[in-house]
Short mmCIF file of C-alpha atoms and ligand atoms in Angstrom, two decimals:
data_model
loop_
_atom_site.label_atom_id
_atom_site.label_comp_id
_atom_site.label_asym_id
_atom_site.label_seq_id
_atom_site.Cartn_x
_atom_site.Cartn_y
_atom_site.Cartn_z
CA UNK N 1 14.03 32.13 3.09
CA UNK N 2 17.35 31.11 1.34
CA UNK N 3 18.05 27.71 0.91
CA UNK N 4 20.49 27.67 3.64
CA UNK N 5 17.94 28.74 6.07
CA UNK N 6 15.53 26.43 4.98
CA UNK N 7 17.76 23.61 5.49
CA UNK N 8 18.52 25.34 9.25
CA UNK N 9 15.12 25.62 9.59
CA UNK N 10 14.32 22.00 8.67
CA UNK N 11 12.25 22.81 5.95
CA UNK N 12 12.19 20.63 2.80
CA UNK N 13 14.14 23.44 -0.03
CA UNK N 14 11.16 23.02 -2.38
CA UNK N 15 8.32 22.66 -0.27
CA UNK N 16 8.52 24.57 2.92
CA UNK N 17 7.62 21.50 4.50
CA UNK N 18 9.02 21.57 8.21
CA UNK N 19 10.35 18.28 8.22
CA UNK N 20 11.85 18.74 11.90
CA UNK N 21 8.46 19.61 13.20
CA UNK N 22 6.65 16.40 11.29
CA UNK N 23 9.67 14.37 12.93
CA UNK N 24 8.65 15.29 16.31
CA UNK N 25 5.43 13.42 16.09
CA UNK N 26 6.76 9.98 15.60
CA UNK N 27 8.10 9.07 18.99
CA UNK N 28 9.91 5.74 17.07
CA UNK N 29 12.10 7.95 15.38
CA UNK N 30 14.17 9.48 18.71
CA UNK N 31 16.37 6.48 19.56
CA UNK N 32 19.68 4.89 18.68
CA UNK N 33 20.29 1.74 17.34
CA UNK N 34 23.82 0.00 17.47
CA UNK N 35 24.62 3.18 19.39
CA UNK N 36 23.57 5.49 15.89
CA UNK N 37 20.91 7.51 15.74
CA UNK N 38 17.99 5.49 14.22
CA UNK N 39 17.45 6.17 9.93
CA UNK N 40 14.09 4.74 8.94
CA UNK N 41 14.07 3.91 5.58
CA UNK N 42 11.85 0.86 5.68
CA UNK N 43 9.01 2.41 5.43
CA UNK N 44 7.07 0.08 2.36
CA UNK N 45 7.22 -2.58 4.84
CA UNK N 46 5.64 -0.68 7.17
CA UNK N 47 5.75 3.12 8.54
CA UNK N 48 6.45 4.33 12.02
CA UNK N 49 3.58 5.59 13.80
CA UNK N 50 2.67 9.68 14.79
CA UNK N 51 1.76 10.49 18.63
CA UNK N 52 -2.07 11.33 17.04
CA UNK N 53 -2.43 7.58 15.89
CA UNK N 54 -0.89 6.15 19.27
CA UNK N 55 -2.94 8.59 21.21
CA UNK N 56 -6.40 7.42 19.01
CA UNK N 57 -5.18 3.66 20.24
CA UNK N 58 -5.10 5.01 23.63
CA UNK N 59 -7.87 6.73 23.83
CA UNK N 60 -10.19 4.37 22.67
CA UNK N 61 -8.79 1.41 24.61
CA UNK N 62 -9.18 3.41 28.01
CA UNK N 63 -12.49 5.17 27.35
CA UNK N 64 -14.65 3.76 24.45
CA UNK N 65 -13.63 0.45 24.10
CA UNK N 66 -17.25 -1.45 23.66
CA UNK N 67 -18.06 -4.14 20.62
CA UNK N 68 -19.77 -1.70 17.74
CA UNK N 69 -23.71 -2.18 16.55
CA UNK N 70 -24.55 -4.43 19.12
CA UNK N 71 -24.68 -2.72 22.58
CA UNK N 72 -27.40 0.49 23.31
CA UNK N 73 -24.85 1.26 26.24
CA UNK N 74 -23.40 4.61 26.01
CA UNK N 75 -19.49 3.04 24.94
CA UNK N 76 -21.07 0.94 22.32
CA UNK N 77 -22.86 4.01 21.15
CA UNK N 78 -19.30 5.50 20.83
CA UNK N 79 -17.27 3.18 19.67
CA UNK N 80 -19.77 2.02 16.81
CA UNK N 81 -19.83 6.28 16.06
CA UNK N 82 -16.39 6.16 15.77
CA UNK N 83 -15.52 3.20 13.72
CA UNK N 84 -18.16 4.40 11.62
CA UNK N 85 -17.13 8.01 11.41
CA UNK N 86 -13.40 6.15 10.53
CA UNK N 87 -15.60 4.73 7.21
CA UNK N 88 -16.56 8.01 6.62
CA UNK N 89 -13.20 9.29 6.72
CA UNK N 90 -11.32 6.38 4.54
CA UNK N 91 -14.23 7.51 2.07
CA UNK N 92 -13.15 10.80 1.93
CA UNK N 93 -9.53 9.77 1.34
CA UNK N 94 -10.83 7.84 -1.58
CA UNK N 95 -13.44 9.96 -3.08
CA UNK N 96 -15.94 6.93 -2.55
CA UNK N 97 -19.42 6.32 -0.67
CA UNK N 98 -19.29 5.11 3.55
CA UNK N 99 -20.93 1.81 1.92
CA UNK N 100 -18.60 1.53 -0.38
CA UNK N 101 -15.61 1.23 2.40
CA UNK N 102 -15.12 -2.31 3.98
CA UNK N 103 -12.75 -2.47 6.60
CA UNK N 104 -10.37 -5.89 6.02
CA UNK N 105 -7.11 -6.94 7.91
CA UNK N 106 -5.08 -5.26 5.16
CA UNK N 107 -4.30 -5.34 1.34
CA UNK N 108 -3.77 -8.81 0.87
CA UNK N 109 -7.27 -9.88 3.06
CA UNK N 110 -8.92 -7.27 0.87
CA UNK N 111 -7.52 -8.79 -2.69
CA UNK N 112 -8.03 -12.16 -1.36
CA UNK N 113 -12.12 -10.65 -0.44
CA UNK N 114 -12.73 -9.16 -3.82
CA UNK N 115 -11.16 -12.75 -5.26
CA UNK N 116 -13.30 -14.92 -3.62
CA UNK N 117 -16.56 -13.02 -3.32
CA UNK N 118 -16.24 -11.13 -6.64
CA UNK N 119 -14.49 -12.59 -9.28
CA UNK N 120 -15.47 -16.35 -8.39
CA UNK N 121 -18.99 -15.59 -9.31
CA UNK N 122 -17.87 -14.44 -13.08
CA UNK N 123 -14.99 -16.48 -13.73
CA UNK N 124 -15.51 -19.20 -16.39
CA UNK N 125 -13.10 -22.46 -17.07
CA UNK N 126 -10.87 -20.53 -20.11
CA UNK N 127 -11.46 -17.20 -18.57
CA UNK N 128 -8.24 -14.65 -18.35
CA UNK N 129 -7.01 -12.79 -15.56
CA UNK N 130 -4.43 -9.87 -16.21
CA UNK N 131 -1.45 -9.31 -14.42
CA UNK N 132 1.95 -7.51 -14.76
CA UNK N 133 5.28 -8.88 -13.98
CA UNK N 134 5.88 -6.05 -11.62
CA UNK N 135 3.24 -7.64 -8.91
CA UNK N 136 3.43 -8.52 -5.25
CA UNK N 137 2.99 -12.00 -4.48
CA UNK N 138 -0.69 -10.87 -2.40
CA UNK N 139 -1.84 -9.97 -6.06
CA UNK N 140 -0.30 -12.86 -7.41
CA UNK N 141 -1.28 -15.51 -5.51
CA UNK N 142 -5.20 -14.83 -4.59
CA UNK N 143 -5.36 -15.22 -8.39
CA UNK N 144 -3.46 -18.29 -8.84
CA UNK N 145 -6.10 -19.97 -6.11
CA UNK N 146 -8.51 -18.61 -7.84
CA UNK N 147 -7.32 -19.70 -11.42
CA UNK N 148 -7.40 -23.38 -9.84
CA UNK N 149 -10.58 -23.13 -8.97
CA UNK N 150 -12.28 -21.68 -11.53
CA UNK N 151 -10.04 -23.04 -14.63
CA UNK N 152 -9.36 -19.28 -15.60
CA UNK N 153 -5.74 -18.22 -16.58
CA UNK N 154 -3.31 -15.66 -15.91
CA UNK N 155 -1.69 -13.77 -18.70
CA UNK N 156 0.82 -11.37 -17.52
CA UNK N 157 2.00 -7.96 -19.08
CA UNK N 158 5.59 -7.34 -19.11
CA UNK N 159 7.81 -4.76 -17.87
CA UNK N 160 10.82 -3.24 -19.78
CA UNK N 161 14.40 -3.18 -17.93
CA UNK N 162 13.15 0.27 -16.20
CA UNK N 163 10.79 -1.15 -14.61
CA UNK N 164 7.72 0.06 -16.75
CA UNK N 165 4.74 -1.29 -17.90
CA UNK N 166 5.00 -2.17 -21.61
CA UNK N 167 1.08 -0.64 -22.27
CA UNK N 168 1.11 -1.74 -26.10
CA UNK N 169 2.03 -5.17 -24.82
CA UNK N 170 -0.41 -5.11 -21.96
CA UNK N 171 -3.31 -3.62 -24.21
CA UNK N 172 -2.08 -6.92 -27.05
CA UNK N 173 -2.60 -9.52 -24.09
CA UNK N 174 -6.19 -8.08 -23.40
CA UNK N 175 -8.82 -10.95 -24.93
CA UNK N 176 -12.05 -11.83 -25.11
CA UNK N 177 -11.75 -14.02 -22.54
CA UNK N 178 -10.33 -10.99 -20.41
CA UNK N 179 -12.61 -10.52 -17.33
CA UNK N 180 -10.14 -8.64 -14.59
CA UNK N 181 -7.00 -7.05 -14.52
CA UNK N 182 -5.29 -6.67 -11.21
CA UNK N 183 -2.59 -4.29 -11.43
CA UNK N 184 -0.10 -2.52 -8.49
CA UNK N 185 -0.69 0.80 -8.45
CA UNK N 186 3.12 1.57 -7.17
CA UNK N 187 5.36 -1.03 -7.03
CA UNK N 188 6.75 -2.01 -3.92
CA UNK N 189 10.31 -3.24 -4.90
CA UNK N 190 10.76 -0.44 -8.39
CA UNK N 191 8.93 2.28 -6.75
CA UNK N 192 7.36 2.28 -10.37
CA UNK N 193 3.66 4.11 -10.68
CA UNK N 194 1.71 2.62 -13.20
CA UNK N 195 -0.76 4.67 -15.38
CA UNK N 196 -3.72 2.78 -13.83
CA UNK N 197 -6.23 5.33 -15.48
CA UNK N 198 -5.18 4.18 -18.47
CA UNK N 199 -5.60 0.86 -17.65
CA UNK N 200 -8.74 1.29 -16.13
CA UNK N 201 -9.88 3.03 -19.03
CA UNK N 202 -8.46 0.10 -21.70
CA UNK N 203 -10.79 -1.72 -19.29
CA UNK N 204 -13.81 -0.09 -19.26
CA UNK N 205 -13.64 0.13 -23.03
CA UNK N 206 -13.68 -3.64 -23.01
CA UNK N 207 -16.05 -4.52 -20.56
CA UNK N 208 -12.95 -5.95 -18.06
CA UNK N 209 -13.13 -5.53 -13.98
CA UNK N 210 -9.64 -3.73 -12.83
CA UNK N 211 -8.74 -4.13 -9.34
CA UNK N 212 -5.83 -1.85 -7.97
CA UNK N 213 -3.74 -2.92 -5.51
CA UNK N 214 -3.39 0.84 -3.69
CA UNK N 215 -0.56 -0.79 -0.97
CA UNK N 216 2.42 1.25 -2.28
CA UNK N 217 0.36 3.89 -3.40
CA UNK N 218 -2.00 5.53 -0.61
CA UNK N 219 0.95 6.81 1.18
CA UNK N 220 2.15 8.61 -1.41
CA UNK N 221 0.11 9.51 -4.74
CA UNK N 222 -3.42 11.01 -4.17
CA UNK N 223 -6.24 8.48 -5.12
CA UNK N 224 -9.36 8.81 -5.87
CA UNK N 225 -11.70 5.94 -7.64
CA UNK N 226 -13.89 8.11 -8.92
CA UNK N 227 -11.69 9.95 -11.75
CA UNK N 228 -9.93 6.75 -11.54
CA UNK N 229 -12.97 4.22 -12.24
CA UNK N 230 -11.38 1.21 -10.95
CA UNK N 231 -13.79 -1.18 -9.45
CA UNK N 232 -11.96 -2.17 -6.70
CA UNK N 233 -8.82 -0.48 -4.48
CA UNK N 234 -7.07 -2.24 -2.02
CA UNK N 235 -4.59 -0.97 0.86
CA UNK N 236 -3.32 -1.48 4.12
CA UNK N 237 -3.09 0.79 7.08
CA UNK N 238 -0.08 0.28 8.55
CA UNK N 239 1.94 1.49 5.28
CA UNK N 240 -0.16 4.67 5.83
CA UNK N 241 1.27 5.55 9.46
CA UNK N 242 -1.76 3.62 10.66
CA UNK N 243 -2.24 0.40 13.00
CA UNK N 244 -1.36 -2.94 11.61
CA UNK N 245 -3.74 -5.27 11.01
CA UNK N 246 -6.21 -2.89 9.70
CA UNK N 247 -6.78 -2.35 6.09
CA UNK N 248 -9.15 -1.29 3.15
CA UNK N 249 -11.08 -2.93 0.52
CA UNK N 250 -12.98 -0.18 -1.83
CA UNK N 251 -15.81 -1.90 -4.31
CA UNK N 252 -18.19 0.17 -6.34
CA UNK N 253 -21.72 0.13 -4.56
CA UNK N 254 -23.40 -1.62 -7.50
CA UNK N 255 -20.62 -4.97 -7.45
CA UNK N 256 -20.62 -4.98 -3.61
CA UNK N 257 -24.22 -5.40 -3.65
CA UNK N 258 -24.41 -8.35 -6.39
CA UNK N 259 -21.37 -9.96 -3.81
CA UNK N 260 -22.26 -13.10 -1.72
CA UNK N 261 -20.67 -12.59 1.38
CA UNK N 262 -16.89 -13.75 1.92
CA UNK N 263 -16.93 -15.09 5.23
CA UNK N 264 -20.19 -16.23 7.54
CA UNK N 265 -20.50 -14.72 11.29
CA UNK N 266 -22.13 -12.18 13.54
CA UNK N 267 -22.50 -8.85 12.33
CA UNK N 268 -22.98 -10.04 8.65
CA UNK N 269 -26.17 -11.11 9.18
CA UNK N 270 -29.73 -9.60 8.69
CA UNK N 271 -31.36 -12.76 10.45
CA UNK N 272 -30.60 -16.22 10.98
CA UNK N 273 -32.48 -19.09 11.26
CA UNK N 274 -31.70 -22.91 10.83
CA UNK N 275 -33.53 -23.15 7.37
CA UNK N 276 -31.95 -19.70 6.49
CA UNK N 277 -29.59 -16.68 6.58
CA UNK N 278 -30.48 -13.46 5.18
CA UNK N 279 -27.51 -11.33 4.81
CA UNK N 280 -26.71 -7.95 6.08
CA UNK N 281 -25.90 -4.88 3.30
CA UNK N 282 -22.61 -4.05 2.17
CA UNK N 283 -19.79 -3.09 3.68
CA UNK N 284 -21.51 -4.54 6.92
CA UNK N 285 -21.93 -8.15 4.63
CA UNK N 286 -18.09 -8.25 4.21
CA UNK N 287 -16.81 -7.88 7.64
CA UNK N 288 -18.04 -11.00 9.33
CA UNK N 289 -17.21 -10.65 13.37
CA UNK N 290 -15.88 -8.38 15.36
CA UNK N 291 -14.07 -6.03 13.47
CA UNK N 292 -10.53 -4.51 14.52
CA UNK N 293 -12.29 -1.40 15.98
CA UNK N 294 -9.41 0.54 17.41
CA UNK N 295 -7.45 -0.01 14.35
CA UNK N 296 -10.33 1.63 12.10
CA UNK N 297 -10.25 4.44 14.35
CA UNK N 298 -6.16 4.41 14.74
CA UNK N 299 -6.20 4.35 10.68
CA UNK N 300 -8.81 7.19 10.10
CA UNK N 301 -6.31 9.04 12.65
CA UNK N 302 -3.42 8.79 10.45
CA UNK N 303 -5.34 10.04 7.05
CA UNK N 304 -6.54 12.89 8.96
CA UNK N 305 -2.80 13.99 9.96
CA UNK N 306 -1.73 12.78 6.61
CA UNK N 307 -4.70 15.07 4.40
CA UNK N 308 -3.57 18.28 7.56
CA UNK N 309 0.33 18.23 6.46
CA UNK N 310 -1.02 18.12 3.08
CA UNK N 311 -0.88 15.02 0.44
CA UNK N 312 0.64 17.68 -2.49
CA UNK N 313 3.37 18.92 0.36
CA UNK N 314 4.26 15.43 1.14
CA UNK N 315 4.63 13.80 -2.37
CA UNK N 316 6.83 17.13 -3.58
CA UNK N 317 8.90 16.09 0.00
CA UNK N 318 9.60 12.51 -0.85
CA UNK N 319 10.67 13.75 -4.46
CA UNK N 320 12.88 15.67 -3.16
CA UNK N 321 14.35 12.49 -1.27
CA UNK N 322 13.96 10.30 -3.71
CA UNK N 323 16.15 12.50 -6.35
CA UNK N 324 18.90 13.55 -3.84
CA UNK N 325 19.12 9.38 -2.94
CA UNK N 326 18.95 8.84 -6.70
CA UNK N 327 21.74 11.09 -7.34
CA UNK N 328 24.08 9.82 -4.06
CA UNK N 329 23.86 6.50 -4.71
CA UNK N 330 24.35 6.51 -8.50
CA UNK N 331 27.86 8.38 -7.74
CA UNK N 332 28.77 5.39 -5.82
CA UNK N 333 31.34 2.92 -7.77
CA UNK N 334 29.59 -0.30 -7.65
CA UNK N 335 25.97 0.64 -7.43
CA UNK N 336 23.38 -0.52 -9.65
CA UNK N 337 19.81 0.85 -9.42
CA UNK N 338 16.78 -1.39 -10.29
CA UNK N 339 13.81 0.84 -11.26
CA UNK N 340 14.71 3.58 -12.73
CA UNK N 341 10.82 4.38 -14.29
CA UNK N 342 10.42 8.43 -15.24
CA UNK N 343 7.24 8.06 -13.13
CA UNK N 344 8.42 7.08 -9.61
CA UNK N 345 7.31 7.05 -5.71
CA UNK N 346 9.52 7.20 -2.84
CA UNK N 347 11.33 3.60 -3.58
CA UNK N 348 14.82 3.00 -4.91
CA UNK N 349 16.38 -0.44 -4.88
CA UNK N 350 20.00 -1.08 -5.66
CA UNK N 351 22.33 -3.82 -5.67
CA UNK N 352 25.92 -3.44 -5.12
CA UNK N 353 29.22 -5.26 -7.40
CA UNK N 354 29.87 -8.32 -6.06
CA UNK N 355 28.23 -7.73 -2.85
CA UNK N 356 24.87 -9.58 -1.74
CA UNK N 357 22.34 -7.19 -0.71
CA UNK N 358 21.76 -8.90 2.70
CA UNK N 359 24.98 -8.01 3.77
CA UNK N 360 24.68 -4.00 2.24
CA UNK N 361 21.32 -4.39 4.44
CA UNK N 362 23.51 -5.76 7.72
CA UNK N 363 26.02 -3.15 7.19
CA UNK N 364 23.68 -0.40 6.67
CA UNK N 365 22.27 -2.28 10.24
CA UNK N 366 25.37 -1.45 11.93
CA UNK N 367 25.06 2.31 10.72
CA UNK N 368 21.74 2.87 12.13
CA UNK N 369 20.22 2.36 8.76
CA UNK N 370 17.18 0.10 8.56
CA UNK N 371 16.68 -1.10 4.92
CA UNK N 372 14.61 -4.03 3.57
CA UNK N 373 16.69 -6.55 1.36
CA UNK N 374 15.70 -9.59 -0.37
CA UNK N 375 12.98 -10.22 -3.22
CA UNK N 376 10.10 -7.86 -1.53
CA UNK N 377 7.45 -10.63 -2.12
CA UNK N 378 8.19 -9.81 -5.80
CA UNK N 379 10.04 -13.35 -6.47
CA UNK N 380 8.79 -13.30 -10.37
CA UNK N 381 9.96 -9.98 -10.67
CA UNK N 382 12.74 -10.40 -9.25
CA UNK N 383 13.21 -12.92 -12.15
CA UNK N 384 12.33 -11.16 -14.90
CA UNK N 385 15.00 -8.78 -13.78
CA UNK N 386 17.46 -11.54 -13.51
CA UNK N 387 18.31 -11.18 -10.26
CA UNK N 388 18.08 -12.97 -6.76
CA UNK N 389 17.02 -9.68 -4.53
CA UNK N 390 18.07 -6.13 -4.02
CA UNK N 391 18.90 -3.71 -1.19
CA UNK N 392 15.75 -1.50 -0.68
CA UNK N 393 15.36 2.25 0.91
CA UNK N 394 11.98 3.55 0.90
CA UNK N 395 11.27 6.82 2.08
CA UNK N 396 8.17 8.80 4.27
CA UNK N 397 7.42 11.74 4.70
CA UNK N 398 9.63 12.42 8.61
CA UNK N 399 12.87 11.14 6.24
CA UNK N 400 15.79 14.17 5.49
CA UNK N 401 18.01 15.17 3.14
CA UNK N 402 20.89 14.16 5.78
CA UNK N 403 19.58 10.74 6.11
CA UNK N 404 19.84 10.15 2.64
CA UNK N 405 23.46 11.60 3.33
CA UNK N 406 23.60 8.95 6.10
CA UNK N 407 22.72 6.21 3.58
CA UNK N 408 25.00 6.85 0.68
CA UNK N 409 27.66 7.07 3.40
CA UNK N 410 26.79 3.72 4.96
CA UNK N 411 26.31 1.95 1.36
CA UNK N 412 30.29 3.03 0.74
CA UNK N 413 31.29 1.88 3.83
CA UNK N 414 29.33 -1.43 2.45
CA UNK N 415 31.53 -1.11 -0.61
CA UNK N 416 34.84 -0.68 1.51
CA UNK N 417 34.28 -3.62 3.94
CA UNK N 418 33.63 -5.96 1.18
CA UNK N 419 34.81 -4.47 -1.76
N1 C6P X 501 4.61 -5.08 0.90
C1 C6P X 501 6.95 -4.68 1.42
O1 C6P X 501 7.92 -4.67 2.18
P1 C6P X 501 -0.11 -6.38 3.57
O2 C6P X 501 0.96 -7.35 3.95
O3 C6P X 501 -1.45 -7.04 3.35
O4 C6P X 501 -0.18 -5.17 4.45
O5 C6P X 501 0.34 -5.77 2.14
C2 C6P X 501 0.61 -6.65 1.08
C3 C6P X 501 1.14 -5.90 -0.10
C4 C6P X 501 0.36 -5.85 -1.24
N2 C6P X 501 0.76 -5.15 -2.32
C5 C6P X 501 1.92 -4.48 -2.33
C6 C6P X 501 2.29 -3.69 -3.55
C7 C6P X 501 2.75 -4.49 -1.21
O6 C6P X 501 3.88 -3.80 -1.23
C8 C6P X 501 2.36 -5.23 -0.06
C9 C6P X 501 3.26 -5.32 1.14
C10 C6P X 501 5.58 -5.02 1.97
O7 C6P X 501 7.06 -4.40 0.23
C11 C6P X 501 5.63 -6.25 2.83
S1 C6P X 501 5.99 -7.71 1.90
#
């Protein structure tokens, strides 16, 4: 197919990805908005939905929908099979066990578990935790709270004017009083990937715990803990085209099971008397109450469409975005991009002369454009980086090459209304 037909065709030029087709599943994406048809490109926040997640919902809602591992009725039977069977398949994804899946509300609930359950227990008043100065504040501040109540301290690793991990400066700020390091795998506001096997394997060397927060990541870079040998991996559905409210903490089996339990309910429980609780195995020990069933199943939905359209097609389809967007927008008079790492995922911030990246963000509004501006939760990177927020496009896999047309368009039409 020439390149012109592939374009006519809706295919990706690189890929043969039928983007056109993909768009077709995401019912979201057919409207207008301020009488323009709708460009998504908010999708770190969160990602718009396909028909096989909504459908999942649906399904389960008006034909399973029974509490799991407590009923012998025939719906509980199913719906505990299912949300099960959604473990199963978030394992998969990860290249980890079923028991070493435990569903949480989302990345920050599942940093805030491993936290309190985990790194509580080996934290020691003088004790170091590792950041970077690239983090979100949900892997910022579960270990500041945690700092305070422990007496460890955090000791960051900086970033150079790229956006990249300094790795001789990290490795110089690991001590012996080093227990964890708790490092983004993506960034959400740079886009950056970080060489977190590398880190993991400084780590290991060393005798340090790594957590990974996986938010930014698991829609877009293939994971899997094993090759990786991070002891934990956080993420959160709804950035993977899944329900919100629904997300993943992954602990190897042998830390989960040394874990005291992070919150006390039903369901967590072996038995329970007045005089004593005996607790329930991992994950089952971690997810006190009634879990968010239909968003297990609604997630476990999404990886399956995700892992059928192919995680190598989509990552080489979001290059291709995130180069053409590169290129548009640094042709623009005026634009400044922030993150400009060699090893990137489907993010590119900007700020624009003189302009304050709300109002690039409300103009873009007017155009149809949805864009996230302000700090991202990133307020320490933000500055590092001197600066008080950015205008944000981050791309999925249903985005084209014409809506990254659309964009540059609407950024210098940003550039003429206040320029
Ligand atoms: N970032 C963004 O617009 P939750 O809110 O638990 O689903 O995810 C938290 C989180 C943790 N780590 C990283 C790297 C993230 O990007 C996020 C969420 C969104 O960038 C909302 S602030």
């Amino acid at each position: 197919m020439s390149p012109q037909a592939a374009v006519a065709a809706g295919c990706s030029l690189s890929s043969g990805f039928n983007v056109s087709r993909v768009r077709g599943d995401f019912p979201a994406l057919d409207q207008l908005v301020h009488g323009r048809p709708l460009v998504y490109l908010d999708n770190a926040a969160t990602t718009q939905k396909p028909r096989v997640v909504l459908d999942a919902l649906f399904n389960f809602y008006t034909r399973d929908c029974a509490n799991v591992h407590r009923g012998v009725h025939e719906l509980s039977r199913r719906a505990t099979e299912a949300y099960e069977g959604a473990r199963r398949t978030v394992a998969r994804f990860l290249n980890a066990a079923p028991h070493e899946i435990v569903f949480t509300r989302g990345a920050t609930e599942a940093i805030n578990l491993a936290a309190q359950a985990f790194a509580r227990s080996i934290l020691r008043e003088g004790d170091e935790i590792l950041l970077t100065e690239l983090e979100h504040h949900s892997n910022i501040v579960p270990w500041q709270l945690l700092a305070e109540q422990t007496g460890a301290r955090l000791v960051v690793a900086p970033i150079n004017d790229r956006g990249e991990l300094l790795m001789e400066e990290l490795e110089r700020r690991l001590s012996p009083r080093t227990r964890l390091i708790a490092v983004a795998h993506v960034s959400n506001a740079l886009g950056t990937i970080n060489p977190v096997a590398e880190i993991c394997r400084m780590a290991r060397a060393r005798g340090i715990r790594v957590l990974v927060d996986g938010a930014q990541a698991a829609p877009h870079v293939r994971i899997d803990v094993r090759a990786l040998d991070c002891d934990f991996y956080a993420f959160s559905g709804h950035k993977l085209y899944g329900p919100t409210g629904i997300g993943v903490l992954y602990g190897k089996a042998e830390l989960l099971e040394r874990m005291p339990p992070y919150q006390g309910g039903g369901d967590m429980i072996r038995s329970v008397s007045f005089e004593k609780t005996l607790f329930n195995d991992p994950p089952y020990r971690f997810e006190a109450g009634t879990p968010h069933i239909a968003g297990a199943i609604g997630l476990a939905a999404a990886i399956e469409y995700l892992t059928g359209l192919g995680l190598d097609e989509i990552a080489r389809h979001e290059y291709e975005l995130l180069s053409a967007a590169t290129r548009a927008l640094s042709e623009i008079p005026g634009v400044r991009l922030v993150g400009t790492a060699s090893h990137k995922a489907a993010v590119l911030s900007f700020v624009l002369d003189g302009i304050h990246p709300h109002d690039v963000a409300t103009v873009l509004d007017h155009e149809g454009v949805a864009v996230r501006a302000g700090h991202h939760c990133a307020q320490p990177l933000m500055e590092r980086l001197g600066l008080p927020a950015t205008t944000r496009a981050s791309f999925a896999l249903y985005n084209t090459l014409e809506e990254v047309e659309v964009l540059a368009r609407a950024v210098r039409r940003a550039r003429e209304l206040f320029g």
